[in-house]
Amino acid sequence: MQKLGCPESFTEPLGLYHLAKRRGMGAVTITDHNSIDGCLEIAHLDNVFVSCEYTVYFPDDRCKVHVLVHGITEAQHADLSKARENIFDFVAYAVRHGLHHTVAHPLYAVNDSLNAGHIERLVLLFKNFEVNGDIHPAMNAGLRAALGHLTPATIDRLSNEHGIRPAFREPWLKNIIGGSDDHSMLRFATTFTEVDNAHSIREFWDGVEQGQARVTCENVTPQVFARSIYGIMYQFCRNRFDLDRYRNKDTFLQFLERMLQTVPETAEPFWGRLSQALARMRGPRRSPAANASLLELVRYEADRLIRHDAQLAEMVAQGVRPHHDLNAKWFECVNQVSNNMLAHLGRHVFDRVLHARLLELMQSIGSAAALYLMLAPYFVGLSILSGQAESCVALTQGIAPQPSARRRVRVAHFTDTLHEVNGVARTLRQQLAAALALGKDYTIVTVLPERQAFQRGVHAFGAVGAYELPEYSEINLFYPPFLQMLDHCYREGFTHIHISTPGPVGLAGLGIARILGLPVSGTYHTAIPQYARVFTEDSHIEDLLWKLMIWFYDQMDSIYAPSEATAKELTGRGISPDKVRVYPRGVDIERFHPSKRDDGVRARHGVPEDATVMLYVGRVSKEKGLNLLGQALKRLSGSPDDLVLVVVGDGPYRLEMEKDLAGLPAVFTGYVEGDELPALYAACDFLVFPSATDTFGNVVVEAHASGIPVIVTDSGGPCENTLHGETGLIFEAGNAECLSRAIHVLASDPELRRRMGVKGREHVEARGFQRQFEKLWDMYVGGLPTTAKEPSQTPPGLSLLSDLVGPQDLASVLKVGRTA
């Protein structure tokens, strides 16, 4: 905003004075940054005193501190402006001239340099401290608590350490005043200082200096904070582009005026009211074109929202009433508009990625940057306030030592898949059950077509749109309501973010972690680039998706790989080995057990009672190597003659596979769930899993737990769960002849199958899911930093874009977003 030439406030001093008086203030001042011009405009009015908020510096490290000085003259202001380069000279001048001076928002790091040593020196230099209406309530409470614990002994210790002698009596007793720190007039005079029985400004300040002041402070929230920024942005645009000319002719501008108004509404002249009514009577806007600009999309979505929201339409037509919660309503409006825009943008991004239209993809990234800028006030508000809540204890340790209390770990696990029939979803459901049993604070955050009824341990948001994946018609990628999810995570106070998939929900989780300054880890579950190569037979798309995968996972503090092979693949692609760790995967050893064998399950699925049954469980698709299994089955040519293949699962390759194996002993069951699945495992003779792209292979450990041997490829994660010659056989990936020989060996030797089945069960006995989850939880907590990285000068979230497109290209991307 500064780079655009936007001032910190558009409030006219006279309007501010009258509003303050209407809200009950007995005396008024303005504390602009390093300026008294606003105060001088109203200095002739009753009970106004001239004040300023100065940016002063510690001379040794240039740490900035804001200091309020009240009741000054123009000459004193000139002297203070020169002295502010050195906080010690500045305070000495204020003391020498008897000026009332106060540290503003003492625990807020103005330029990210503030530390406990600075706070200790401020305690020695200042008698007065400000409770601020624009910072996190915890920071105000922490300041009060810390100052309240000061003792003469503390002051003596700090004086000896820093060589500073306080220039006032009883320095362990501090005075508190309050200031709204409001820049937009949306919260003006909601935080204030009062002294009982003070009839003049002098009596007021005497009461403050004697510790008789009482502060009322209305707590700020991210919604309040953000709306203030939107208010300033709107005022900037209204002034820069002279929007008042169009206000009565445009419903969208009327909407902004109602929601972001900064002064009490005055009665509109008759012709103005008539123009507004005519503007509202116009029909709905046309649906914007696919390449519409951000402003066109916003205006269209806002117009549609006003027409479908009776309360909003009433506010636009008749004005704001006292019962209207404008902060909540504005958040609701921005959330709905951004959701619709996100759905519009998401469809274009996925189309362009999957069809490798790179130039158009850069345009979409530009549109994403523009959408980010539109939502930036909420991102900034949430980022600042969440960071403030954590900094109090560290900053005040020197003046009021507190026992270090470890925060309760609260993990939010973001996933695109939870209720689907696949290994990732099954693992997540097992993790949730283990977390609940162990009393861990673990929440799965996901998105479903519609918001679902409450389920313990799961928070499912309703999707704002969906994208159907080619070759995965039964799976949709749902676009998350990002702003709503961000607000939820802030309110819930999560301490760690974990992400299991790099889809839209995973991207949302990464953005939320960055904005809230939370440590973030991720699990690499699915070999998406390899899948894309199988589906498209296009190596360029595979390379593009690898770049996106590596960029995404490289943002994490820690990355969990389900196998050594996957870990090596990630490090081989450029991920730092220090980030990657193989995590313990468990299996439900009670559910999958040899005792679950039920011979009746064969009959229920049309399998002959005396057959040797070869089982496949999983998605029926090309990337699982099932065409290779078909070739191997044909090679066997009925040897042994009692061999039957049972395929459990469904997918896009099923019809083609059934046609290809017509006339061969193959049974397709479709999905099997509940108790039927472990019974089927235990009733079969061995599992064959020909996939070369799986990062782990849940079905392999489930087969071991069920007491049957396995046949797997030598590529990917499944082979790491198999002891060749002991719990199963490992064959060369892609070699149908090798696979057919392995099948023949197991199908022809019942005793070998029995020995391998027993050994396989022993192999997984110690891998019970609950035990493995405890190990994983310790890795979550021990493997991540307890706080976020040092904040950078880049606004939260914008660095995600610069990381992806390169810092030199960011400006051009933003330009594309504006023109597109």
PDB file of C-alpha atoms in Angstrom, residues 225-433:
ATOM      1  CA  PHE A 225      -8.178  -6.075  11.546  1.00  0.00           C
ATOM      2  CA  ALA A 226      -8.748  -7.051   7.921  1.00  0.00           C
ATOM      3  CA  ARG A 227     -11.845  -4.905   7.468  1.00  0.00           C
ATOM      4  CA  SER A 228      -9.844  -1.914   8.662  1.00  0.00           C
ATOM      5  CA  ILE A 229      -7.295  -2.523   5.905  1.00  0.00           C
ATOM      6  CA  TYR A 230     -10.048  -2.958   3.322  1.00  0.00           C
ATOM      7  CA  GLY A 231     -11.500   0.317   4.575  1.00  0.00           C
ATOM      8  CA  ILE A 232      -8.241   2.173   3.939  1.00  0.00           C
ATOM      9  CA  MET A 233      -7.864   0.511   0.527  1.00  0.00           C
ATOM     10  CA  TYR A 234     -11.395   1.531  -0.423  1.00  0.00           C
ATOM     11  CA  GLN A 235     -10.800   5.115   0.702  1.00  0.00           C
ATOM     12  CA  PHE A 236      -7.597   5.186  -1.329  1.00  0.00           C
ATOM     13  CA  CYS A 237      -9.392   4.013  -4.477  1.00  0.00           C
ATOM     14  CA  ARG A 238     -12.312   6.367  -3.859  1.00  0.00           C
ATOM     15  CA  ASN A 239      -9.929   9.327  -3.606  1.00  0.00           C
ATOM     16  CA  ARG A 240      -7.525   8.295  -6.366  1.00  0.00           C
ATOM     17  CA  PHE A 241     -10.229   7.498  -8.935  1.00  0.00           C
ATOM     18  CA  ASP A 242     -12.913   9.966  -7.769  1.00  0.00           C
ATOM     19  CA  LEU A 243     -15.435   7.172  -7.281  1.00  0.00           C
ATOM     20  CA  ASP A 244     -17.961   9.446  -5.564  1.00  0.00           C
ATOM     21  CA  ARG A 245     -19.124  10.447  -9.054  1.00  0.00           C
ATOM     22  CA  TYR A 246     -20.381   6.903  -9.639  1.00  0.00           C
ATOM     23  CA  ARG A 247     -21.448   5.850  -6.163  1.00  0.00           C
ATOM     24  CA  ASN A 248     -25.170   6.491  -6.607  1.00  0.00           C
ATOM     25  CA  LYS A 249     -25.187   4.886 -10.026  1.00  0.00           C
ATOM     26  CA  ASP A 250     -23.529   1.586  -9.143  1.00  0.00           C
ATOM     27  CA  THR A 251     -24.844  -1.044  -6.714  1.00  0.00           C
ATOM     28  CA  PHE A 252     -21.358  -2.472  -6.200  1.00  0.00           C
ATOM     29  CA  LEU A 253     -20.034   0.903  -5.004  1.00  0.00           C
ATOM     30  CA  GLN A 254     -23.080   1.327  -2.747  1.00  0.00           C
ATOM     31  CA  PHE A 255     -22.283  -2.070  -1.282  1.00  0.00           C
ATOM     32  CA  LEU A 256     -18.664  -1.046  -0.590  1.00  0.00           C
ATOM     33  CA  GLU A 257     -19.788   2.242   0.924  1.00  0.00           C
ATOM     34  CA  ARG A 258     -22.115   0.474   3.366  1.00  0.00           C
ATOM     35  CA  MET A 259     -19.626  -2.224   4.359  1.00  0.00           C
ATOM     36  CA  LEU A 260     -16.504  -0.074   4.572  1.00  0.00           C
ATOM     37  CA  GLN A 261     -17.975   3.224   5.682  1.00  0.00           C
ATOM     38  CA  THR A 262     -15.662   5.190   7.929  1.00  0.00           C
ATOM     39  CA  VAL A 263     -17.864   8.082   9.024  1.00  0.00           C
ATOM     40  CA  PRO A 264     -21.461   8.157  10.239  1.00  0.00           C
ATOM     41  CA  GLU A 265     -23.908   8.116   7.385  1.00  0.00           C
ATOM     42  CA  THR A 266     -25.589  11.407   6.529  1.00  0.00           C
ATOM     43  CA  ALA A 267     -28.938  11.714   4.865  1.00  0.00           C
ATOM     44  CA  GLU A 268     -28.602  11.310   1.104  1.00  0.00           C
ATOM     45  CA  PRO A 269     -30.301  14.006  -1.009  1.00  0.00           C
ATOM     46  CA  PHE A 270     -33.468  12.969  -2.827  1.00  0.00           C
ATOM     47  CA  TRP A 271     -31.805  12.756  -6.253  1.00  0.00           C
ATOM     48  CA  GLY A 272     -29.038  10.614  -4.781  1.00  0.00           C
ATOM     49  CA  ARG A 273     -31.576   8.225  -3.229  1.00  0.00           C
ATOM     50  CA  LEU A 274     -33.446   8.049  -6.537  1.00  0.00           C
ATOM     51  CA  SER A 275     -30.243   7.253  -8.452  1.00  0.00           C
ATOM     52  CA  GLN A 276     -29.407   4.501  -5.988  1.00  0.00           C
ATOM     53  CA  ALA A 277     -32.863   2.958  -6.293  1.00  0.00           C
ATOM     54  CA  LEU A 278     -32.662   2.995 -10.103  1.00  0.00           C
ATOM     55  CA  ALA A 279     -29.228   1.350  -9.957  1.00  0.00           C
ATOM     56  CA  ARG A 280     -30.621  -1.441  -7.779  1.00  0.00           C
ATOM     57  CA  MET A 281     -33.542  -1.990 -10.171  1.00  0.00           C
ATOM     58  CA  ARG A 282     -31.252  -2.873 -13.053  1.00  0.00           C
ATOM     59  CA  GLY A 283     -31.106  -6.524 -14.045  1.00  0.00           C
ATOM     60  CA  PRO A 284     -28.257  -8.849 -13.032  1.00  0.00           C
ATOM     61  CA  ARG A 285     -24.869  -8.467 -14.631  1.00  0.00           C
ATOM     62  CA  ARG A 286     -23.906 -10.698 -17.507  1.00  0.00           C
ATOM     63  CA  SER A 287     -21.843 -13.732 -16.644  1.00  0.00           C
ATOM     64  CA  PRO A 288     -18.175 -12.772 -17.213  1.00  0.00           C
ATOM     65  CA  ALA A 289     -16.146 -14.306 -20.014  1.00  0.00           C
ATOM     66  CA  ALA A 290     -13.532 -16.970 -19.308  1.00  0.00           C
ATOM     67  CA  ASN A 291     -10.743 -14.377 -19.632  1.00  0.00           C
ATOM     68  CA  ALA A 292     -12.524 -11.733 -17.559  1.00  0.00           C
ATOM     69  CA  SER A 293     -10.443  -9.460 -15.334  1.00  0.00           C
ATOM     70  CA  LEU A 294     -10.341  -9.809 -11.571  1.00  0.00           C
ATOM     71  CA  LEU A 295     -12.444  -6.660 -11.153  1.00  0.00           C
ATOM     72  CA  GLU A 296     -15.117  -7.964 -13.528  1.00  0.00           C
ATOM     73  CA  LEU A 297     -15.284 -11.254 -11.623  1.00  0.00           C
ATOM     74  CA  VAL A 298     -15.505  -9.478  -8.272  1.00  0.00           C
ATOM     75  CA  ARG A 299     -18.259  -7.143  -9.428  1.00  0.00           C
ATOM     76  CA  TYR A 300     -20.243 -10.004 -10.956  1.00  0.00           C
ATOM     77  CA  GLU A 301     -19.971 -12.201  -7.865  1.00  0.00           C
ATOM     78  CA  ALA A 302     -20.755  -9.317  -5.494  1.00  0.00           C
ATOM     79  CA  ASP A 303     -23.807  -8.329  -7.536  1.00  0.00           C
ATOM     80  CA  ARG A 304     -25.053 -11.928  -7.482  1.00  0.00           C
ATOM     81  CA  LEU A 305     -24.465 -12.131  -3.736  1.00  0.00           C
ATOM     82  CA  ILE A 306     -26.433  -8.945  -3.047  1.00  0.00           C
ATOM     83  CA  ARG A 307     -29.374 -10.208  -5.106  1.00  0.00           C
ATOM     84  CA  HIS A 308     -29.519 -13.523  -3.224  1.00  0.00           C
ATOM     85  CA  ASP A 309     -28.900 -12.256   0.332  1.00  0.00           C
ATOM     86  CA  ALA A 310     -31.945 -10.508   1.779  1.00  0.00           C
ATOM     87  CA  GLN A 311     -30.054  -8.952   4.708  1.00  0.00           C
ATOM     88  CA  LEU A 312     -27.313  -7.641   2.432  1.00  0.00           C
ATOM     89  CA  ALA A 313     -29.847  -6.215  -0.001  1.00  0.00           C
ATOM     90  CA  GLU A 314     -31.561  -4.463   2.920  1.00  0.00           C
ATOM     91  CA  MET A 315     -28.250  -2.993   4.111  1.00  0.00           C
ATOM     92  CA  VAL A 316     -27.426  -1.676   0.642  1.00  0.00           C
ATOM     93  CA  ALA A 317     -30.897  -0.196   0.189  1.00  0.00           C
ATOM     94  CA  GLN A 318     -31.585   1.198   3.666  1.00  0.00           C
ATOM     95  CA  GLY A 319     -28.207   1.525   5.342  1.00  0.00           C
ATOM     96  CA  VAL A 320     -26.497  -0.141   8.275  1.00  0.00           C
ATOM     97  CA  ARG A 321     -28.373  -0.714  11.525  1.00  0.00           C
ATOM     98  CA  PRO A 322     -26.898  -1.147  15.036  1.00  0.00           C
ATOM     99  CA  HIS A 323     -27.655  -4.879  15.073  1.00  0.00           C
ATOM    100  CA  HIS A 324     -25.619  -5.533  11.923  1.00  0.00           C
ATOM    101  CA  ASP A 325     -22.232  -7.165  12.558  1.00  0.00           C
ATOM    102  CA  LEU A 326     -20.326  -5.616   9.666  1.00  0.00           C
ATOM    103  CA  ASN A 327     -17.070  -7.455  10.384  1.00  0.00           C
ATOM    104  CA  ALA A 328     -18.739 -10.860  10.203  1.00  0.00           C
ATOM    105  CA  LYS A 329     -20.866  -9.849   7.207  1.00  0.00           C
ATOM    106  CA  TRP A 330     -17.903  -8.497   5.282  1.00  0.00           C
ATOM    107  CA  PHE A 331     -15.977 -11.710   5.972  1.00  0.00           C
ATOM    108  CA  GLU A 332     -18.928 -13.748   4.726  1.00  0.00           C
ATOM    109  CA  CYS A 333     -19.116 -11.673   1.537  1.00  0.00           C
ATOM    110  CA  VAL A 334     -15.393 -11.847   0.791  1.00  0.00           C
ATOM    111  CA  ASN A 335     -15.408 -15.581   1.529  1.00  0.00           C
ATOM    112  CA  GLN A 336     -18.284 -16.303  -0.863  1.00  0.00           C
ATOM    113  CA  VAL A 337     -16.938 -14.105  -3.653  1.00  0.00           C
ATOM    114  CA  SER A 338     -13.433 -15.568  -3.357  1.00  0.00           C
ATOM    115  CA  ASN A 339     -14.824 -19.123  -3.276  1.00  0.00           C
ATOM    116  CA  ASN A 340     -16.608 -18.625  -6.588  1.00  0.00           C
ATOM    117  CA  MET A 341     -13.532 -17.027  -8.102  1.00  0.00           C
ATOM    118  CA  LEU A 342     -11.363 -19.865  -6.792  1.00  0.00           C
ATOM    119  CA  ALA A 343     -13.608 -22.454  -8.443  1.00  0.00           C
ATOM    120  CA  HIS A 344     -13.420 -20.502 -11.709  1.00  0.00           C
ATOM    121  CA  LEU A 345      -9.628 -20.285 -11.462  1.00  0.00           C
ATOM    122  CA  GLY A 346      -9.161 -23.916 -10.370  1.00  0.00           C
ATOM    123  CA  ARG A 347     -10.826 -25.348 -13.447  1.00  0.00           C
ATOM    124  CA  HIS A 348      -8.482 -23.375 -15.704  1.00  0.00           C
ATOM    125  CA  VAL A 349      -5.347 -24.294 -13.746  1.00  0.00           C
ATOM    126  CA  PHE A 350      -6.021 -28.060 -13.789  1.00  0.00           C
ATOM    127  CA  ASP A 351      -6.938 -28.041 -17.473  1.00  0.00           C
ATOM    128  CA  ARG A 352      -3.716 -26.233 -18.330  1.00  0.00           C
ATOM    129  CA  VAL A 353      -1.501 -28.432 -16.162  1.00  0.00           C
ATOM    130  CA  LEU A 354      -2.941 -31.705 -17.449  1.00  0.00           C
ATOM    131  CA  HIS A 355      -2.712 -30.550 -21.067  1.00  0.00           C
ATOM    132  CA  ALA A 356       0.717 -28.905 -20.589  1.00  0.00           C
ATOM    133  CA  ARG A 357      -0.445 -25.496 -21.829  1.00  0.00           C
ATOM    134  CA  LEU A 358       2.364 -23.692 -20.045  1.00  0.00           C
ATOM    135  CA  LEU A 359       1.855 -20.135 -21.333  1.00  0.00           C
ATOM    136  CA  GLU A 360      -1.803 -20.227 -20.325  1.00  0.00           C
ATOM    137  CA  LEU A 361      -0.739 -21.733 -16.990  1.00  0.00           C
ATOM    138  CA  MET A 362       1.413 -18.662 -16.318  1.00  0.00           C
ATOM    139  CA  GLN A 363      -1.644 -16.498 -16.970  1.00  0.00           C
ATOM    140  CA  SER A 364      -3.583 -18.549 -14.417  1.00  0.00           C
ATOM    141  CA  ILE A 365      -0.788 -18.076 -11.892  1.00  0.00           C
ATOM    142  CA  GLY A 366      -1.085 -14.350 -12.538  1.00  0.00           C
ATOM    143  CA  SER A 367      -4.802 -14.534 -11.796  1.00  0.00           C
ATOM    144  CA  ALA A 368      -4.003 -16.457  -8.600  1.00  0.00           C
ATOM    145  CA  ALA A 369      -1.630 -13.656  -7.590  1.00  0.00           C
ATOM    146  CA  ALA A 370      -4.376 -11.112  -8.162  1.00  0.00           C
ATOM    147  CA  LEU A 371      -6.800 -13.187  -6.066  1.00  0.00           C
ATOM    148  CA  TYR A 372      -4.142 -13.371  -3.350  1.00  0.00           C
ATOM    149  CA  LEU A 373      -3.812  -9.596  -3.343  1.00  0.00           C
ATOM    150  CA  MET A 374      -7.577  -9.271  -2.990  1.00  0.00           C
ATOM    151  CA  LEU A 375      -7.516 -11.508   0.106  1.00  0.00           C
ATOM    152  CA  ALA A 376      -4.240 -10.121   1.469  1.00  0.00           C
ATOM    153  CA  PRO A 377      -5.842  -8.079   4.306  1.00  0.00           C
ATOM    154  CA  TYR A 378      -7.105 -11.288   5.919  1.00  0.00           C
ATOM    155  CA  PHE A 379      -3.790 -13.043   5.342  1.00  0.00           C
ATOM    156  CA  VAL A 380      -1.858 -10.166   6.877  1.00  0.00           C
ATOM    157  CA  GLY A 381      -4.236  -9.844   9.819  1.00  0.00           C
ATOM    158  CA  LEU A 382      -4.146 -13.540  10.628  1.00  0.00           C
ATOM    159  CA  SER A 383      -0.381 -13.694  10.159  1.00  0.00           C
ATOM    160  CA  ILE A 384       0.321 -10.748  12.448  1.00  0.00           C
ATOM    161  CA  LEU A 385      -2.131 -11.676  15.186  1.00  0.00           C
ATOM    162  CA  SER A 386      -1.161 -15.360  15.294  1.00  0.00           C
ATOM    163  CA  GLY A 387       2.504 -14.418  15.641  1.00  0.00           C
ATOM    164  CA  GLN A 388       1.768 -11.969  18.430  1.00  0.00           C
ATOM    165  CA  ALA A 389       0.079 -14.581  20.589  1.00  0.00           C
ATOM    166  CA  GLU A 390       3.282 -16.629  20.714  1.00  0.00           C
ATOM    167  CA  SER A 391       5.821 -13.874  21.359  1.00  0.00           C
ATOM    168  CA  CYS A 392       4.731 -12.585  24.783  1.00  0.00           C
ATOM    169  CA  VAL A 393       6.401 -15.191  26.979  1.00  0.00           C
ATOM    170  CA  ALA A 394       9.757 -14.986  25.214  1.00  0.00           C
ATOM    171  CA  LEU A 395       9.830 -11.180  25.281  1.00  0.00           C
ATOM    172  CA  THR A 396       8.898 -10.840  28.955  1.00  0.00           C
ATOM    173  CA  GLN A 397      11.053 -13.602  30.425  1.00  0.00           C
ATOM    174  CA  GLY A 398      13.635 -11.075  31.617  1.00  0.00           C
ATOM    175  CA  ILE A 399      11.177  -8.978  33.631  1.00  0.00           C
ATOM    176  CA  ALA A 400       8.755 -11.672  34.792  1.00  0.00           C
ATOM    177  CA  PRO A 401      10.299 -15.143  34.439  1.00  0.00           C
ATOM    178  CA  GLN A 402       7.707 -17.840  33.882  1.00  0.00           C
ATOM    179  CA  PRO A 403       8.097 -21.594  33.924  1.00  0.00           C
ATOM    180  CA  SER A 404       8.414 -22.860  30.389  1.00  0.00           C
ATOM    181  CA  ALA A 405       5.159 -24.650  29.642  1.00  0.00           C
ATOM    182  CA  ARG A 406       5.173 -26.832  26.544  1.00  0.00           C
ATOM    183  CA  ARG A 407       2.170 -26.068  24.402  1.00  0.00           C
ATOM    184  CA  ARG A 408      -0.249 -28.895  23.779  1.00  0.00           C
ATOM    185  CA  VAL A 409       0.481 -30.272  20.351  1.00  0.00           C
ATOM    186  CA  ARG A 410      -2.507 -29.893  18.036  1.00  0.00           C
ATOM    187  CA  VAL A 411      -2.011 -31.416  14.593  1.00  0.00           C
ATOM    188  CA  ALA A 412      -4.264 -30.566  11.652  1.00  0.00           C
ATOM    189  CA  HIS A 413      -3.884 -33.199   8.918  1.00  0.00           C
ATOM    190  CA  PHE A 414      -4.956 -31.901   5.494  1.00  0.00           C
ATOM    191  CA  THR A 415      -6.070 -34.440   2.909  1.00  0.00           C
ATOM    192  CA  ASP A 416      -7.987 -34.580  -0.362  1.00  0.00           C
ATOM    193  CA  THR A 417      -9.013 -38.173   0.271  1.00  0.00           C
ATOM    194  CA  LEU A 418     -10.693 -39.653   3.334  1.00  0.00           C
ATOM    195  CA  HIS A 419     -13.864 -41.502   2.382  1.00  0.00           C
ATOM    196  CA  GLU A 420     -12.606 -43.006  -0.883  1.00  0.00           C
ATOM    197  CA  VAL A 421     -11.679 -46.673  -1.310  1.00  0.00           C
ATOM    198  CA  ASN A 422      -7.884 -46.498  -1.502  1.00  0.00           C
ATOM    199  CA  GLY A 423      -4.817 -47.127   0.623  1.00  0.00           C
ATOM    200  CA  VAL A 424      -4.274 -43.482   1.592  1.00  0.00           C
ATOM    201  CA  ALA A 425      -7.837 -43.048   2.824  1.00  0.00           C
ATOM    202  CA  ARG A 426      -7.712 -46.344   4.693  1.00  0.00           C
ATOM    203  CA  THR A 427      -4.450 -45.331   6.398  1.00  0.00           C
ATOM    204  CA  LEU A 428      -5.874 -41.972   7.435  1.00  0.00           C
ATOM    205  CA  ARG A 429      -8.946 -43.561   8.954  1.00  0.00           C
ATOM    206  CA  GLN A 430      -6.713 -45.930  10.897  1.00  0.00           C
ATOM    207  CA  GLN A 431      -4.543 -43.022  12.073  1.00  0.00           C
ATOM    208  CA  LEU A 432      -7.611 -41.183  13.281  1.00  0.00           C
ATOM    209  CA  ALA A 433      -8.807 -44.211  15.234  1.00  0.00           C
TER     210      ALA A 433
END
